[in-house]
């Protein structure tokens, strides 16, 4: 029972950065842009969020910095893929290489080879006492509450229920028709990329400002690519993407716990960790031609 | 194209002056340290060739695939699988002579790399499933596979480190020059690039590959089996990336390690893009980035600029090049518009295609020169629903 409660708590905690990243990537892709810069954007959010919090002594300044870096990264992706119409995947890979490099470069400049710098991270929210044994589940970071209780419903509602969401989906499905209907394709895609980028930056900052309180190299460790997989796993829906993030996080948290139990040391947990990627590829293979990609996926739009 | 690359390099150096100033160094000194200093001493010059070796392989691998219009982002994973195969063969060959073991390891690396590329390629040609995502997602899987091997069955029993046991002496690539790390992999890479250049430029198979990349519709219309061409390009690309892994294992590390590849598969994308997807271009770009890699570490020592600036330069260079390419393409297709007006209208009515298809046709008639980037004619990953049948299909 304690094991289960503990596992559930860890699942929610570990899913938090994935939720930010997945929702952010969903926005980008629904507007018709595959943003492979997500890995680098999360990395830069993690580093610059930490650096700003360290320099200013305020975690909120750190969050703001992560958000701003994400916005800028999204805007840069927009400049390349929307304004210039450059190849989306090459742009995204370039963005990731550049942002990871820039973060590590500034890291070396600021904290020149010294000992690991630490900040006091966000505390866990104290759950009310009446929850009894279930209390650990609700002992989470404010960023986790923000993700599940505010961000996910809000992002879902914006996409489904507002005119901006409708425009975003229209631009991603059929930019010619959207343009003819008087929607600015470029403006909408920029907004989607910048909003998505800001969320990716926040997702990266969860690691440094909440979970760890420090920045280490390779801190994102491919979780941006996990988000890319989750978006497709969720078929570009916010809700299903979040469920995917929870499933991945449950498996991840479970293997972390099994690993330290006696008798489990020799199990190849790498196989478990590879599951989400393989499941996505398998799902794509099974649904085959019927995968409902956003209509304008990977296509730059230019007025003719 | 060469002019564009020169502009891209200059623009990148201007942009990266910011971080260099931030590090408290003079940008001009830093450029000297990055680009010139590595070429001035014997040891560092040979180190440039060592650093270029994996990039020659991955650049060629990515270049061939991109040229065919197959977006292989998975060279990193294919490289790792090639490394696993080479390390596996290298551990079991025992006393066999190098003339037997080395070809065996090259073949093993190639087969493993091609095998890792097979599933995404099949999904693409059979079901039109976008290969960008599938090839990309197999990279972390390959890394997990390597880590699983190193934490489990292949963990070095002597040291206990997560590294495989050392490969047999006969499985090591020969050293080319005394007192340097330059190994036979470099020669192999050059041979592969020359062979790839010959095939692409001078053989029917190469023509089919380029045609499929430039315009799949036109290629199909000309009777080319486009899916088969794509599948072959994908497998060749994976095989070359796999040999890159073999070369690193047998020439540098002599064992499988988790940190075997410093993102060489991704850097291959930079190399191929900068080299305009042509094999001579790939060769120059790989040497240039090798120079930059060695320069980045020497600048770290001489000027106290963190060597991570090398990655910043790489990323910026890729973004600037791809941006400039897009700008030029936009200008070109605008310039073509009046001349190709009638053709374009006709093409639009028949195929529902956008203008650049017509631009391509004109280019092939020799009136205009456009680089070999397949871009606008990318097949629709959504499948055929809601789309008028292409001319080639309705005529069959």
XYZ file of C-alpha atoms in Angstrom, chain A residues 65-297:
233
model
C 13.666 33.278 -17.427
C 12.786 29.714 -18.474
C 9.532 31.015 -19.938
C 11.316 33.823 -21.810
C 13.990 31.495 -23.214
C 11.253 29.146 -24.422
C 9.370 32.031 -26.053
C 12.526 33.136 -27.852
C 13.335 29.612 -28.988
C 9.789 29.284 -30.356
C 10.107 32.621 -32.128
C 13.404 31.556 -33.689
C 11.785 28.338 -34.879
C 9.017 30.512 -36.321
C 11.486 32.747 -38.123
C 13.081 29.715 -39.761
C 10.084 27.567 -40.590
C 7.263 30.093 -40.963
C 8.841 33.275 -42.300
C 11.597 31.620 -44.326
C 9.834 28.314 -44.928
C 12.993 26.344 -44.130
C 13.007 22.595 -43.707
C 11.320 21.878 -40.358
C 13.235 18.893 -39.079
C 16.658 20.279 -39.988
C 15.700 23.575 -38.315
C 14.580 21.739 -35.193
C 17.723 19.623 -34.956
C 19.843 22.750 -35.470
C 17.913 24.549 -32.742
C 18.510 21.655 -30.364
C 22.242 21.443 -31.130
C 22.612 25.208 -30.737
C 20.590 25.565 -27.528
C 22.243 22.617 -25.786
C 25.635 24.032 -26.805
C 24.732 27.544 -25.658
C 23.470 26.316 -22.275
C 26.607 24.290 -21.622
C 28.791 27.169 -22.831
C 27.210 29.702 -20.479
C 27.237 27.081 -17.717
C 31.003 26.793 -18.037
C 31.388 30.577 -18.116
C 29.264 31.201 -15.030
C 30.210 28.238 -12.879
C 33.733 27.673 -14.114
C 34.516 24.074 -13.232
C 33.739 24.739 -9.581
C 31.672 22.535 -7.333
C 28.037 21.929 -8.124
C 26.034 25.078 -7.456
C 22.772 24.601 -5.620
C 19.659 26.642 -4.967
C 16.846 26.012 -2.539
C 14.230 24.471 -4.870
C 10.462 24.859 -4.708
C 9.099 23.058 -1.634
C 6.493 20.336 -1.826
C 2.957 21.479 -1.088
C 1.841 20.142 2.303
C -1.330 18.112 1.848
C -4.097 18.516 4.436
C -3.963 16.013 7.305
C -7.372 14.377 6.767
C -6.063 12.471 3.721
C -4.275 10.088 6.076
C -2.216 7.439 4.293
C -3.041 8.896 0.870
C -1.395 12.197 1.781
C 1.931 11.498 -0.013
C 0.101 11.446 -3.345
C -0.851 15.071 -2.865
C 2.527 16.106 -1.561
C 3.647 17.610 -4.848
C 5.365 20.690 -6.235
C 3.242 23.704 -7.043
C 4.430 23.267 -10.651
C 2.820 19.816 -10.708
C -0.501 21.197 -9.449
C -0.192 23.981 -12.008
C 0.393 21.468 -14.796
C -2.477 19.105 -14.042
C -5.080 21.455 -12.580
C -4.518 24.628 -14.599
C -2.410 24.045 -17.707
C -3.998 20.874 -19.058
C -7.656 21.994 -18.772
C -6.772 25.471 -19.997
C -4.742 24.226 -22.960
C -7.511 21.776 -23.862
C -10.146 24.483 -23.627
C -8.132 26.981 -25.678
C -7.641 24.417 -28.416
C -11.235 23.176 -28.414
C -13.346 26.083 -27.279
C -11.816 29.386 -28.319
C -11.604 31.079 -31.670
C -7.823 31.130 -31.363
C -7.811 27.356 -30.943
C -10.041 26.967 -33.961
C -7.737 29.198 -35.998
C -4.721 27.232 -34.827
C -6.274 23.940 -35.877
C -7.447 25.405 -39.187
C -3.968 26.680 -39.953
C -2.551 23.250 -39.192
C -5.120 21.346 -41.205
C -5.583 23.500 -44.262
C -3.581 26.722 -44.372
C -4.915 27.694 -47.809
C -8.496 27.599 -46.564
C -7.560 29.354 -43.335
C -5.813 32.080 -45.298
C -8.818 32.462 -47.561
C -10.973 32.834 -44.456
C -8.832 35.775 -43.371
C -6.740 34.029 -40.717
C -3.082 35.006 -40.710
C -1.253 31.692 -41.064
C 2.107 33.175 -40.077
C 0.797 34.989 -36.992
C -1.075 31.938 -35.742
C 1.888 29.630 -36.224
C 4.215 32.079 -34.485
C 1.845 32.268 -31.511
C 1.548 28.476 -31.349
C 5.320 28.025 -31.524
C 5.984 30.696 -28.897
C 3.304 29.444 -26.514
C 4.540 25.893 -27.023
C 8.155 26.969 -26.603
C 7.357 28.749 -23.333
C 5.782 25.540 -21.999
C 8.817 23.500 -23.080
C 11.069 25.977 -21.264
C 8.946 25.617 -18.126
C 9.050 21.843 -18.462
C 12.842 21.966 -18.466
C 12.853 24.301 -15.476
C 10.855 21.759 -13.446
C 14.042 19.692 -13.204
C 16.328 22.457 -11.957
C 13.890 24.598 -9.943
C 11.821 21.833 -8.355
C 13.180 18.289 -8.555
C 16.927 18.837 -8.222
C 17.756 22.389 -7.220
C 20.862 22.218 -9.394
C 21.882 21.975 -13.036
C 23.829 18.980 -14.327
C 24.910 18.180 -17.868
C 22.551 16.021 -19.947
C 19.776 16.889 -17.494
C 16.963 16.441 -20.058
C 18.429 13.123 -21.271
C 16.119 12.692 -24.254
C 12.862 13.611 -22.505
C 12.172 16.068 -25.303
C 12.180 13.149 -27.724
C 9.831 11.322 -25.330
C 7.422 14.245 -25.662
C 7.589 13.995 -29.464
C 6.636 10.334 -29.085
C 3.843 11.130 -26.618
C 2.268 13.710 -28.926
C 1.954 11.105 -31.662
C 0.913 8.433 -29.164
C -1.865 10.822 -28.104
C -2.773 11.429 -31.746
C -2.285 15.179 -31.285
C -4.897 15.345 -28.504
C -4.007 17.036 -25.222
C -5.858 14.553 -23.010
C -4.454 11.419 -24.599
C -0.975 12.925 -24.625
C -1.215 13.544 -20.875
C -2.376 9.965 -20.314
C 0.649 8.831 -22.315
C 2.899 10.985 -20.129
C 1.405 9.387 -16.999
C 1.905 5.876 -18.381
C 5.519 6.581 -19.324
C 6.172 8.156 -15.970
C 4.571 5.202 -14.135
C 6.865 2.743 -15.922
C 9.855 4.992 -15.285
C 9.059 5.415 -11.597
C 8.386 1.694 -11.198
C 11.750 0.678 -12.651
C 13.539 3.190 -10.419
C 11.941 1.509 -7.415
C 12.425 -2.077 -8.564
C 16.064 -1.408 -9.325
C 16.987 -0.967 -5.666
C 15.067 -4.049 -4.493
C 17.157 -7.190 -3.970
C 16.785 -9.774 -6.722
C 15.848 -7.201 -9.367
C 19.371 -5.940 -9.990
C 19.947 -7.963 -13.148
C 16.725 -7.139 -14.955
C 17.480 -5.070 -18.080
C 15.459 -1.977 -17.205
C 16.729 -0.297 -20.330
C 14.208 -2.424 -22.163
C 11.413 -0.955 -20.053
C 12.670 2.554 -20.717
C 12.743 1.874 -24.440
C 9.085 0.819 -24.330
C 7.469 4.219 -24.922
C 9.480 4.748 -28.103
C 8.768 1.243 -29.344
C 5.069 1.503 -28.472
C 4.770 4.675 -30.539
C 6.498 3.107 -33.535
C 4.334 0.002 -33.154
C 1.197 2.123 -32.897
C 2.189 3.992 -36.050
C 2.855 0.690 -37.805
C -0.513 -0.782 -36.767
C -2.617 2.211 -37.656
C -0.618 2.506 -40.868
C -2.177 4.745 -43.451
C -4.911 5.792 -41.069
C -2.720 7.931 -38.839
C -4.470 11.276 -38.871
C -1.499 13.623 -39.116
C -2.383 17.311 -38.993
C -3.106 18.166 -42.620
C -0.289 20.661 -43.086
C 2.262 18.662 -41.075
